[in-house]
Coordinates of N, CA and C (backbone and C1' of nucleotides) in Angstrom, one line a residue:
Chain F
M1 N 0.8 -1.3 0.1 CA -0.1 -0.1 -0.1 C 0.9 1.4 0.0
I2 N 0.3 2.2 -0.8 CA 1.1 3.5 -0.9 C 1.0 4.2 0.5
L3 N 2.1 4.9 1.1 CA 2.2 5.7 2.3 C 1.2 6.8 2.0
P4 N 0.3 7.3 2.7 CA -0.7 8.5 2.5 C 0.2 9.6 3.0
Q5 N -0.3 10.8 2.6 CA 0.5 11.9 2.8 C 0.5 12.4 4.2
E6 N -0.4 11.8 5.1 CA -0.4 12.0 6.6 C 0.7 11.4 7.1
F7 N 1.4 10.3 6.6 CA 2.4 9.7 7.2 C 3.6 10.6 7.2
Y8 N 3.8 11.6 6.5 CA 5.1 12.6 6.2 C 4.6 13.9 7.3
F9 N 3.3 13.9 8.0 CA 3.1 15.0 8.9 C 3.7 14.6 10.3
N10 N 4.2 13.5 10.6 CA 4.7 13.1 11.8 C 6.0 13.9 12.1
D11 N 6.5 13.7 13.3 CA 7.6 14.3 13.6 C 8.7 13.9 12.8
T12 N 9.7 14.7 12.5 CA 10.8 14.2 11.3 C 11.6 13.1 11.8
T13 N 12.0 13.1 13.1 CA 12.8 11.8 13.4 C 12.1 10.5 13.2
S14 N 10.8 10.7 13.9 CA 9.8 9.4 13.7 C 9.9 9.1 12.2
V15 N 9.6 10.0 11.3 CA 9.5 9.7 9.9 C 10.7 9.0 9.4
A16 N 11.8 9.5 9.7 CA 13.1 9.1 9.2 C 13.3 7.5 9.7
K17 N 13.0 7.3 10.9 CA 13.0 5.9 11.3 C 12.1 5.1 10.6
S18 N 10.7 5.4 10.7 CA 9.7 4.7 10.0 C 9.9 4.4 8.5
L19 N 10.7 5.2 7.8 CA 10.9 5.0 6.3 C 12.0 3.8 6.1
L20 N 12.6 3.5 7.2 CA 13.5 2.3 7.0 C 12.7 1.1 6.6
G21 N 13.0 0.4 5.5 CA 12.2 -0.7 5.1 C 11.2 -0.6 4.1
K22 N 10.8 0.7 3.9 CA 9.8 1.0 3.0 C 10.3 0.9 1.7
V23 N 9.4 0.9 0.6 CA 9.7 0.7 -0.7 C 9.7 1.9 -1.6
L24 N 10.6 2.4 -2.1 CA 10.7 3.7 -3.0 C 10.3 3.3 -4.6
H25 N 9.5 3.7 -4.9 CA 9.1 3.4 -6.6 C 9.6 4.6 -7.4
I26 N 10.5 4.3 -8.4 CA 10.9 5.5 -9.1 C 10.6 5.4 -10.7
Q27 N 9.8 6.2 -11.2 CA 9.4 6.0 -12.5 C 9.8 7.3 -13.2
T28 N 11.3 7.2 -13.8 CA 11.8 8.4 -14.5 C 12.1 8.1 -15.8
T29 N 12.3 6.7 -16.4 CA 12.7 6.7 -17.6 C 11.8 5.7 -18.3
G30 N 10.6 5.7 -17.9 CA 9.6 4.9 -18.4 C 9.5 3.5 -17.6
Q31 N 10.4 3.1 -17.5 CA 10.3 1.6 -16.6 C 10.2 2.0 -15.1
E32 N 9.6 1.0 -14.3 CA 9.7 1.4 -12.7 C 10.7 0.6 -12.0
F33 N 11.4 1.5 -11.2 CA 12.3 0.7 -10.4 C 11.9 0.9 -9.0
R34 N 12.2 -0.3 -8.2 CA 11.8 -0.4 -6.8 C 13.0 -0.6 -6.1
A35 N 13.2 0.0 -4.8 CA 14.2 -0.3 -4.0 C 13.8 0.1 -2.5
R36 N 14.5 -0.6 -1.5 CA 14.3 -0.6 -0.2 C 15.0 0.4 0.4
I37 N 14.3 1.3 1.2 CA 15.1 2.3 2.0 C 15.8 1.8 3.2
V38 N 17.2 2.0 3.4 CA 17.8 1.1 4.3 C 18.7 2.4 5.1
E39 N 18.8 3.6 4.6 CA 19.5 4.6 5.3 C 18.9 6.0 5.1
T40 N 18.5 6.7 6.2 CA 18.1 8.1 6.1 C 18.8 8.9 7.3
E41 N 18.4 10.3 6.9 CA 18.8 11.3 7.9 C 17.8 12.3 8.1
A42 N 17.6 12.8 9.4 CA 16.5 13.8 9.7 C 17.1 15.2 9.8
Y43 N 16.5 16.2 9.2 CA 16.9 17.5 9.2 C 16.0 18.3 9.8
L44 N 16.1 19.0 11.1 CA 15.1 19.5 11.9 C 14.9 20.8 11.5
G45 N 15.0 21.6 10.3 CA 14.4 22.8 10.2 C 15.0 24.0 10.7
V46 N 14.1 25.0 11.3 CA 14.5 26.2 11.8 C 15.6 26.1 12.9
I47 N 15.4 25.1 13.7 CA 16.3 25.0 15.0 C 17.6 24.1 14.7
D48 N 17.7 23.8 13.3 CA 18.9 22.8 13.1 C 20.0 23.5 12.2
P49 N 21.2 23.8 12.9 CA 22.2 24.4 11.9 C 22.4 23.6 10.8
A50 N 22.3 22.3 10.8 CA 22.9 21.6 9.5 C 21.8 21.6 8.3
C51 N 20.5 22.2 8.7 CA 19.5 22.0 7.7 C 19.5 23.4 6.8
H52 N 19.2 23.2 5.6 CA 19.0 24.4 4.6 C 18.1 25.4 5.2
T53 N 17.1 25.0 5.9 CA 16.2 26.1 6.4 C 16.5 26.5 7.8
F54 N 17.4 26.5 8.3 CA 17.8 26.8 9.7 C 17.7 28.3 9.7
G55 N 16.8 28.8 10.8 CA 16.6 30.2 11.0 C 15.5 30.4 10.1
N56 N 14.6 29.6 9.5 CA 13.5 30.1 8.7 C 14.0 30.6 7.5
K57 N 15.2 30.2 7.1 CA 15.9 30.9 5.9 C 15.2 30.4 4.7
K58 N 14.7 31.5 3.7 CA 14.1 31.0 2.6 C 14.9 31.4 1.5
T59 N 15.2 30.5 0.4 CA 16.0 30.7 -0.8 C 15.4 30.1 -2.0
P60 N 15.7 30.5 -3.1 CA 15.0 29.6 -4.3 C 15.3 28.2 -4.1
R61 N 16.3 27.8 -3.8 CA 16.6 26.3 -3.7 C 15.8 25.6 -2.8
T62 N 15.3 26.1 -1.5 CA 14.9 25.5 -0.6 C 13.0 25.8 -0.6
K63 N 12.6 26.2 -1.8 CA 11.3 26.3 -1.9 C 10.4 25.1 -1.5
S64 N 11.0 24.0 -2.0 CA 9.9 22.9 -1.8 C 10.0 22.3 -0.4
M65 N 10.9 22.7 0.4 CA 11.0 22.4 1.8 C 9.7 23.1 2.4
Y66 N 9.5 24.1 1.8 CA 8.1 25.0 2.6 C 6.8 24.3 2.0
M67 N 6.8 23.2 1.5 CA 5.7 22.7 1.0 C 5.1 21.8 2.2
D68 N 4.0 21.4 2.1 CA 3.5 20.4 3.1 C 4.2 19.2 3.1
G69 N 4.3 18.3 4.2 CA 5.0 17.0 4.1 C 4.3 16.1 2.8
G70 N 5.2 15.2 2.5 CA 4.8 14.2 1.5 C 5.3 14.7 0.0
H71 N 6.1 15.7 0.1 CA 6.6 16.1 -1.3 C 8.1 15.9 -1.4
S72 N 8.7 15.8 -2.5 CA 10.3 15.7 -2.6 C 10.9 16.9 -2.4
Y73 N 12.2 16.8 -2.0 CA 13.0 17.9 -2.1 C 14.4 17.4 -2.7
V74 N 14.7 17.9 -3.9 CA 15.9 17.6 -4.6 C 16.7 18.8 -4.9
Y75 N 18.1 18.7 -4.4 CA 19.0 19.9 -4.6 C 20.2 19.3 -5.3
M76 N 20.9 20.2 -5.8 CA 22.4 19.8 -6.3 C 23.4 20.1 -5.3
I77 N 24.3 19.1 -5.3 CA 25.4 19.4 -4.2 C 26.8 19.1 -5.0
Y78 N 27.8 20.0 -4.4 CA 29.0 19.9 -5.2 C 29.3 20.0 -6.8
G79 N 28.2 20.5 -7.2 CA 28.1 20.7 -8.7 C 27.9 19.5 -9.5
M80 N 27.9 18.2 -8.8 CA 27.9 17.0 -9.6 C 26.8 16.2 -9.2
Y81 N 26.4 16.3 -7.9 CA 25.4 15.2 -7.5 C 24.2 15.7 -7.0
F82 N 23.0 15.0 -7.0 CA 21.9 15.5 -6.3 C 21.5 14.7 -5.2
C83 N 20.9 15.2 -4.2 CA 20.3 14.6 -3.2 C 18.8 14.6 -3.1
L84 N 18.3 13.4 -2.6 CA 16.9 13.3 -2.6 C 16.4 13.4 -1.2
N85 N 15.4 14.2 -0.7 CA 14.8 14.3 0.6 C 13.3 14.1 0.3
F86 N 12.7 13.7 1.6 CA 11.1 13.7 1.6 C 10.8 14.9 2.7
V87 N 10.0 15.9 2.3 CA 9.6 16.8 3.1 C 8.6 16.4 4.2
T88 N 8.8 16.8 5.4 CA 8.0 16.3 6.5 C 7.2 17.5 7.1
R89 N 6.3 17.1 8.1 CA 5.4 18.1 8.8 C 4.6 19.0 7.8
T90 N 4.4 20.2 8.2 CA 3.6 21.3 7.4 C 4.5 22.4 6.8
S91 N 3.9 23.2 6.3 CA 4.8 24.3 5.6 C 5.1 25.3 6.7
E92 N 4.7 25.2 7.9 CA 5.1 26.1 8.9 C 6.5 25.5 9.5
H93 N 6.5 24.1 9.2 CA 7.7 23.6 9.7 C 8.7 22.8 8.5
P94 N 9.6 23.6 8.0 CA 10.3 23.1 6.8 C 11.3 22.2 7.4
E95 N 10.9 20.7 7.4 CA 11.8 19.9 7.7 C 11.8 18.7 6.8
A96 N 12.9 17.9 6.7 CA 12.8 16.8 5.6 C 13.8 15.6 6.2
V97 N 13.6 14.5 5.4 CA 14.4 13.4 5.6 C 15.3 13.1 4.3
L98 N 16.5 13.0 4.7 CA 17.4 12.7 3.4 C 17.5 11.2 3.1
I99 N 17.4 10.8 2.0 CA 17.6 9.3 1.7 C 19.0 9.1 1.2
R100 N 19.7 8.3 2.1 CA 21.2 8.0 2.0 C 21.5 6.7 1.4
G101 N 20.6 5.6 1.5 CA 20.9 4.4 1.1 C 19.8 3.6 0.6
L102 N 19.8 2.9 -0.4 CA 18.7 2.1 -1.2 C 19.2 0.9 -1.6
E103 N 18.4 -0.1 -1.4 CA 18.7 -1.6 -1.8 C 17.8 -1.9 -2.8
P104 N 18.3 -2.1 -4.1 CA 17.6 -2.5 -5.3 C 16.8 -3.7 -5.1
L105 N 15.5 -3.7 -5.4 CA 14.7 -5.0 -5.2 C 14.7 -5.8 -6.4
P106 N 14.4 -7.1 -6.3 CA 14.5 -7.9 -7.5 C 13.7 -7.5 -8.7
S107 N 12.6 -6.7 -8.6 CA 11.9 -6.2 -9.7 C 12.7 -5.0 -10.4
D108 N 13.8 -4.8 -10.0 CA 14.7 -3.5 -10.5 C 15.3 -4.2 -11.7
P109 N 15.1 -3.4 -12.9 CA 15.4 -4.0 -14.1 C 16.9 -4.2 -14.4
D110 N 17.7 -3.3 -13.4 CA 19.1 -3.3 -13.4 C 19.7 -4.3 -12.5
I111 N 18.8 -5.2 -11.7 CA 19.2 -6.0 -10.6 C 20.5 -6.9 -11.1
K112 N 20.6 -7.2 -12.1 CA 21.3 -8.2 -12.5 C 22.7 -7.7 -13.0
K113 N 22.8 -6.4 -13.1 CA 24.0 -5.7 -13.3 C 25.0 -5.7 -12.1
K114 N 26.2 -5.8 -12.4 CA 27.2 -6.0 -11.5 C 27.7 -4.7 -10.8
N115 N 28.0 -4.5 -9.7 CA 28.6 -3.2 -9.1 C 27.5 -2.2 -9.2
I116 N 26.2 -2.6 -8.9 CA 25.2 -1.5 -8.7 C 25.4 -0.6 -7.5
K117 N 25.4 0.5 -7.7 CA 25.7 1.4 -6.5 C 24.7 2.4 -6.0
T118 N 24.2 2.1 -5.1 CA 22.9 2.9 -4.4 C 23.3 3.3 -3.1
N119 N 24.5 3.0 -2.6 CA 24.7 3.3 -1.1 C 25.4 4.7 -1.3
G120 N 24.7 5.8 -0.7 CA 25.2 6.9 -0.6 C 24.2 7.9 -1.4
P121 N 23.9 9.1 -1.0 CA 22.8 9.9 -1.6 C 23.3 10.4 -3.0
G122 N 24.4 10.6 -3.1 CA 24.7 11.0 -4.7 C 24.7 9.9 -5.6
K123 N 25.1 8.7 -5.2 CA 25.2 7.5 -6.0 C 23.8 7.1 -6.4
L124 N 22.9 7.1 -5.4 CA 21.5 6.5 -5.8 C 20.8 7.4 -6.5
C125 N 21.0 8.8 -6.5 CA 20.2 9.8 -7.4 C 20.8 9.5 -8.8
K126 N 22.2 9.5 -8.9 CA 22.8 9.1 -10.3 C 22.2 8.0 -10.9
H127 N 22.2 6.8 -10.2 CA 21.7 5.5 -10.6 C 20.2 5.6 -11.1
Y128 N 19.4 6.3 -10.4 CA 17.9 6.2 -10.8 C 17.6 7.6 -11.4
H129 N 18.5 8.4 -11.9 CA 18.2 9.4 -12.7 C 17.3 10.4 -12.0
I130 N 17.7 10.5 -10.8 CA 16.8 11.6 -9.8 C 17.6 13.0 -10.0
T131 N 16.9 14.1 -10.5 CA 17.4 15.2 -10.8 C 16.6 16.4 -10.3
K132 N 16.9 17.7 -10.5 CA 16.1 18.8 -10.1 C 14.7 18.6 -10.7
A133 N 14.5 17.8 -11.8 CA 13.3 17.8 -12.4 C 12.2 17.2 -11.4
L134 N 12.8 16.4 -10.4 CA 12.0 15.5 -9.5 C 11.8 16.4 -8.3
D135 N 12.0 17.7 -8.2 CA 12.0 18.5 -7.1 C 10.6 18.9 -6.9
G136 N 10.0 18.7 -5.7 CA 8.7 19.2 -5.6 C 7.4 18.4 -5.7
V137 N 8.0 17.3 -6.3 CA 6.8 16.1 -6.6 C 6.1 15.6 -5.5
C138 N 4.8 15.2 -5.6 CA 4.1 14.5 -4.3 C 4.5 12.9 -4.4
L139 N 4.5 12.5 -3.3 CA 4.9 11.1 -3.0 C 3.9 10.2 -2.6
W140 N 2.7 10.5 -2.7 CA 1.4 9.6 -2.2 C 0.5 9.1 -3.4
K141 N 1.0 9.6 -4.6 CA 0.1 9.1 -5.6 C 0.7 8.2 -6.7
K142 N 0.1 7.2 -7.1 CA 0.5 6.3 -7.9 C 1.1 6.6 -9.3
K143 N 0.7 7.7 -9.7 CA 1.1 8.4 -10.9 C 2.4 9.1 -10.7
S144 N 2.8 9.6 -9.6 CA 3.8 10.3 -9.4 C 5.4 9.5 -10.0
P145 N 6.2 10.2 -10.4 CA 7.5 9.6 -10.6 C 8.1 9.1 -9.5
L146 N 7.7 9.4 -8.2 CA 8.4 9.1 -6.9 C 7.3 8.8 -5.9
F147 N 7.1 7.6 -5.5 CA 6.2 7.6 -4.3 C 6.7 6.1 -3.7
V148 N 6.1 6.2 -2.2 CA 6.7 5.1 -1.4 C 5.6 4.2 -0.9
S149 N 5.9 3.0 -0.8 CA 4.8 2.0 -0.4 C 5.3 1.2 0.7
D150 N 4.4 0.6 1.6 CA 4.9 -0.5 2.6 C 4.4 -1.9 2.1
D151 N 5.4 -2.7 2.0 CA 5.2 -4.1 1.6 C 5.2 -5.1 2.8
N152 N 4.9 -4.4 3.9 CA 4.9 -5.3 5.1 C 6.1 -5.8 5.6
F153 N 7.3 -5.2 5.0 CA 8.6 -5.6 5.5 C 8.8 -5.0 6.8
K154 N 9.3 -5.9 7.7 CA 9.4 -5.3 9.2 C 10.9 -5.1 9.5
V155 N 11.0 -4.0 10.2 CA 12.5 -3.8 10.7 C 12.3 -3.4 12.2
S156 N 12.8 -4.4 13.0 CA 12.7 -4.5 14.3 C 13.7 -3.3 14.9
A157 N 13.2 -2.7 16.2 CA 13.7 -1.6 16.7 C 15.4 -1.7 17.0
K158 N 15.6 -2.8 17.4 CA 17.0 -3.3 17.7 C 17.9 -3.3 16.4
N159 N 17.2 -3.3 15.3 CA 18.2 -3.3 14.1 C 18.2 -1.8 13.3
I160 N 17.6 -1.0 14.1 CA 17.9 0.4 13.6 C 18.9 1.0 14.5
I161 N 19.9 1.4 13.8 CA 21.1 2.1 14.2 C 21.0 3.6 14.1
A162 N 21.2 4.3 15.3 CA 21.3 5.7 15.2 C 22.7 6.3 15.4
R163 N 23.1 7.2 14.5 CA 24.4 7.9 14.6 C 24.4 9.2 14.1
P164 N 25.5 9.9 14.4 CA 25.6 11.3 14.1 C 25.5 11.4 12.3
R165 N 24.9 12.5 12.0 CA 24.8 12.7 10.3 C 26.0 12.8 9.7
I166 N 26.3 12.6 8.3 CA 27.3 12.6 7.5 C 27.7 14.0 7.1
G167 N 28.9 14.5 7.1 CA 29.2 15.8 6.1 C 28.6 16.9 6.7
V168 N 28.5 17.1 8.0 CA 27.7 18.2 8.8 C 28.5 18.7 9.9
D169 N 29.8 18.7 9.7 CA 30.8 19.1 10.7 C 30.7 20.6 11.0
Y170 N 30.4 21.4 10.2 CA 30.4 22.8 10.2 C 29.3 23.2 11.1
A171 N 28.3 22.1 11.6 CA 27.0 22.5 12.2 C 27.2 22.7 13.8
G172 N 28.4 22.8 14.2 CA 28.6 22.8 15.8 C 28.0 21.8 16.5
E173 N 27.3 21.9 17.5 CA 26.7 20.8 18.3 C 25.6 19.9 17.7
A174 N 25.3 20.3 16.6 CA 24.1 19.6 15.8 C 24.9 18.6 15.0
A175 N 26.1 18.7 14.8 CA 27.0 17.6 14.0 C 26.9 16.3 14.9
A176 N 26.9 16.4 16.1 CA 26.8 15.3 16.9 C 25.3 14.7 17.1
W177 N 24.3 15.3 16.9 CA 23.1 14.9 17.1 C 22.8 13.4 16.3
P178 N 22.3 12.5 17.0 CA 22.0 11.2 16.3 C 20.9 11.1 15.5
L179 N 21.1 11.8 14.3 CA 19.6 11.7 13.4 C 19.9 10.9 12.1
R180 N 21.0 10.2 12.0 CA 21.3 9.5 10.8 C 20.7 8.0 11.4
F181 N 19.9 7.3 10.5 CA 19.3 6.0 10.9 C 19.7 5.0 9.7
Y182 N 20.0 3.7 10.2 CA 20.2 2.7 9.1 C 20.0 1.3 9.8
I183 N 19.7 0.4 8.8 CA 19.2 -1.0 9.1 C 20.7 -1.4 9.2
A184 N 20.8 -2.3 10.5 CA 22.1 -3.1 10.9 C 22.5 -4.0 9.9
D185 N 23.7 -4.1 9.5 CA 24.3 -5.0 8.7 C 24.0 -4.9 7.1
N186 N 23.2 -3.8 6.7 CA 22.8 -3.7 5.4 C 23.9 -3.3 4.5
V187 N 24.0 -4.0 3.3 CA 25.2 -3.8 2.5 C 25.1 -2.5 1.6
Y188 N 23.9 -2.0 1.7 CA 23.5 -0.7 1.0 C 23.6 0.7 1.9
V189 N 24.2 0.6 3.1 CA 24.4 1.5 3.9 C 25.6 2.2 3.4
S190 N 25.6 3.6 3.5 CA 26.9 4.3 2.7 C 28.1 4.1 3.5
K191 N 28.1 4.0 4.9 CA 29.2 3.9 5.6 C 29.1 3.0 6.7
K192 N 30.3 2.6 7.4 CA 30.0 1.7 8.7 C 30.1 2.6 9.9
Chain B
dA1 P 41.9 -3.2 5.8 O5' 42.3 -1.7 6.2 C5' 42.4 -1.6 7.6 C4' 42.7 0.0 7.8 C3' 41.5 0.9 7.5 O3' 41.2 1.8 8.5 C1' 43.3 1.6 6.1
dG2 P 41.4 2.7 9.5 O5' 41.8 4.0 9.0 C5' 43.2 4.3 9.3 C4' 43.7 5.4 8.4 C3' 42.9 6.5 8.2 O3' 43.3 7.8 8.7 C1' 43.7 5.9 6.2
dT3 P 42.6 9.3 8.9 O5' 43.4 10.0 7.8 C5' 44.9 10.1 7.8 C4' 45.1 10.8 6.4 C3' 44.5 12.0 6.0 O3' 45.6 13.2 5.9 C1' 44.4 10.6 4.2
dG4 P 45.0 14.5 5.8 O5' 45.0 14.8 4.2 C5' 46.1 14.2 3.4 C4' 46.0 14.5 2.1 C3' 45.1 15.8 1.8 O3' 45.6 16.8 0.6 C1' 44.0 14.1 0.8
dA5 P 45.4 18.2 0.4 O5' 45.3 18.3 -1.1 C5' 45.9 17.4 -2.0 C4' 45.1 17.2 -3.2 C3' 44.4 18.2 -3.8 O3' 44.5 18.1 -5.2 C1' 43.1 16.4 -3.4
dG6 P 44.5 19.5 -6.2 O5' 43.5 19.1 -7.2 C5' 43.9 17.6 -7.7 C4' 42.4 17.3 -8.5 C3' 41.7 18.4 -9.1 O3' 41.1 18.0 -10.3 C1' 40.2 17.3 -7.6
dA7 P 40.7 18.9 -11.3 O5' 39.1 18.5 -11.6 C5' 39.2 17.1 -11.9 C4' 37.6 16.7 -11.7 C3' 36.7 17.8 -12.3 O3' 35.7 17.2 -13.2 C1' 35.9 17.3 -10.0
dT8 P 35.0 18.0 -14.3 O5' 34.0 18.7 -13.6 C5' 32.9 18.1 -13.0 C4' 32.1 19.2 -12.3 C3' 32.0 20.5 -13.2 O3' 30.5 21.1 -13.2 C1' 32.5 20.9 -11.0
dG9 P 30.3 22.1 -14.5 O5' 29.2 22.7 -14.0 C5' 28.0 22.2 -13.5 C4' 27.4 22.9 -12.2 C3' 27.4 24.6 -12.5 O3' 26.1 25.0 -12.0 C1' 28.5 24.3 -10.5
dG10 P 25.0 25.6 -13.0 O5' 23.9 25.8 -11.9 C5' 23.5 24.8 -11.3 C4' 23.1 25.1 -9.7 C3' 22.5 26.4 -9.5 O3' 21.8 26.3 -8.4 C1' 24.5 26.6 -8.3
dC11 P 20.4 27.3 -8.3 O5' 20.8 27.6 -6.6 C5' 21.1 26.7 -5.9 C4' 22.0 27.3 -4.6 C3' 21.3 28.5 -4.2 O3' 21.3 28.4 -2.9 C1' 23.5 28.8 -4.5
dC12 P 20.0 29.5 -2.0 O5' 21.4 30.4 -1.4 C5' 22.1 29.8 -0.2 C4' 23.1 30.9 0.2 C3' 22.6 32.3 0.3 O3' 23.1 32.5 1.8 C1' 24.3 32.3 -1.1
dT13 P 22.2 33.7 2.5 O5' 23.5 34.8 2.4 C5' 24.9 34.4 2.9 C4' 25.8 35.5 2.6 C3' 25.3 37.0 3.1 O3' 26.2 37.8 3.8 C1' 26.1 36.9 0.8
Chain R
dG1 P 36.6 37.1 -7.6 O5' 36.2 36.3 -6.2 C5' 36.4 37.0 -5.0 C4' 36.0 36.1 -3.7 C3' 36.7 34.9 -3.7 O3' 36.8 34.6 -2.4 C1' 34.3 34.6 -4.0
dG2 P 37.9 33.4 -1.9 O5' 36.7 32.6 -0.9 C5' 35.9 33.4 -0.1 C4' 34.9 32.3 0.6 C3' 35.4 30.9 0.6 O3' 34.8 30.5 2.0 C1' 33.5 30.9 -0.8
dC3 P 35.3 29.0 2.5 O5' 33.9 28.4 2.6 C5' 32.6 29.3 3.0 C4' 31.4 28.3 2.4 C3' 31.4 26.9 2.6 O3' 30.2 26.5 3.4 C1' 31.1 27.2 0.5
dC4 P 30.0 25.3 4.4 O5' 30.7 24.2 3.6 C5' 30.0 22.8 3.5 C4' 28.7 22.8 2.6 C3' 28.4 21.7 2.1 O3' 27.2 21.2 2.3 C1' 28.9 22.8 0.3
dA5 P 26.0 21.1 3.0 O5' 25.8 19.5 2.9 C5' 26.6 18.9 3.8 C4' 26.0 17.3 3.9 C3' 25.9 16.8 2.4 O3' 26.0 15.4 2.4 C1' 23.7 17.0 3.3
dT6 P 27.3 14.7 2.0 O5' 27.6 14.9 0.4 C5' 26.5 14.3 -0.4 C4' 27.3 13.6 -1.4 C3' 27.9 12.2 -1.5 O3' 27.5 11.4 -2.1 C1' 29.5 13.6 -2.4
dC7 P 27.9 9.8 -2.0 O5' 29.0 9.5 -3.0 C5' 28.8 9.9 -4.2 C4' 30.3 9.8 -5.1 C3' 31.1 8.6 -4.8 O3' 31.1 7.8 -6.0 C1' 32.4 10.4 -4.7
dT8 P 31.9 6.4 -6.0 O5' 33.3 6.7 -6.9 C5' 33.5 7.6 -7.8 C4' 34.9 7.9 -8.2 C3' 35.7 6.7 -7.9 O3' 36.5 6.7 -9.3 C1' 36.6 8.4 -6.6
dC9 P 37.3 5.4 -9.4 O5' 38.8 6.0 -9.4 C5' 39.0 7.3 -10.1 C4' 40.4 7.9 -9.4 C3' 41.4 6.7 -9.3 O3' 42.8 7.4 -10.0 C1' 41.2 7.9 -7.4
dA10 P 43.9 6.3 -10.1 O5' 45.1 7.4 -9.5 C5' 45.0 8.7 -9.3 C4' 45.9 9.1 -8.2 C3' 47.2 8.3 -8.2 O3' 48.3 9.2 -7.8 C1' 46.0 8.3 -6.0
dC11 P 49.8 8.6 -7.8 O5' 50.4 8.7 -6.4 C5' 50.4 9.7 -5.6 C4' 50.1 9.6 -4.0 C3' 51.2 8.6 -3.7 O3' 52.2 9.5 -3.1 C1' 49.0 8.3 -2.8
dT12 P 53.6 8.6 -2.3 O5' 52.8 8.8 -0.9 C5' 53.3 9.4 0.3 C4' 52.6 8.6 1.5 C3' 53.5 7.6 2.1 O3' 53.5 8.1 3.6 C1' 51.3 6.8 1.8
dA13 P 54.7 7.7 4.4 O5' 54.2 6.5 5.0 C5' 52.9 6.2 5.6 C4' 52.9 4.7 6.0 C3' 54.0 4.0 6.2 O3' 54.1 3.4 7.4 C1' 52.6 2.7 4.9

DNA sequence: AGTGAGATGGCCT
DNA sequence: GGCCATCTCACTA
C-alpha cells in the first residue's frame, strides 16, 4: 500500500526511522524501479544548523521544503550530485528526511548488473536518474515519478542504528545529534 | 586503512 | 568569492 500524505506529517525523526524498510518506487525513464530504503537522515528545520532552512531561511533552492509534508526536495550538491529528500510536517515547519541508502529489489530492471551502486545519496540519485526535475513532486500518488509503499517488510527496533549525520561538521553541536538512521548490517548503507 | 585532493556548478552573501 | 547533506582515485604505509 502507498503511504498516505499524513505519514509525512509526523515528527521528522519518527518519519526518518519509519521510512527504513519502506519501498521507493521510481518512474523516471518509463520503466519502474523499486528499492528498499535502508538509510536516512533527519533534518530538523529552523532549529537545526545543519538544515538548509535553519533560522527559517528561505531561498529559491529550498522552496519545496516549505511545501506540506509528502513532497520531494531535490537539490544539487558539489556541482555534480543530487540529493533526494522527503519533506515532513507542514509548511510552517520546513523539515525533511534525506535518503542516503537504497537496496535495489529483484523487480529492479538493473538488478542483474554488477557493481550496482545505490549506497550514498549522490550515487543513488545518479543511478535512478533523480535530478532537479523531480524536485517538489508528491509522494503519495501512484502516478507520481516518486512514491513510497509499505510491503509489510518489518524492521525491528533493535536493528535500527542511530548515529551522527554525515558531512555536517560545520554545524557545531548539531553535528553530533544522532539523526542518521540505518538498518544494521545492510550492504547498501553508505558507511560503517 | 587511512588521508588528501580534484572534479564541478549552483547557491548564497 | 567561498561554500557545500559527495564520490573516486591516488597516494602513503
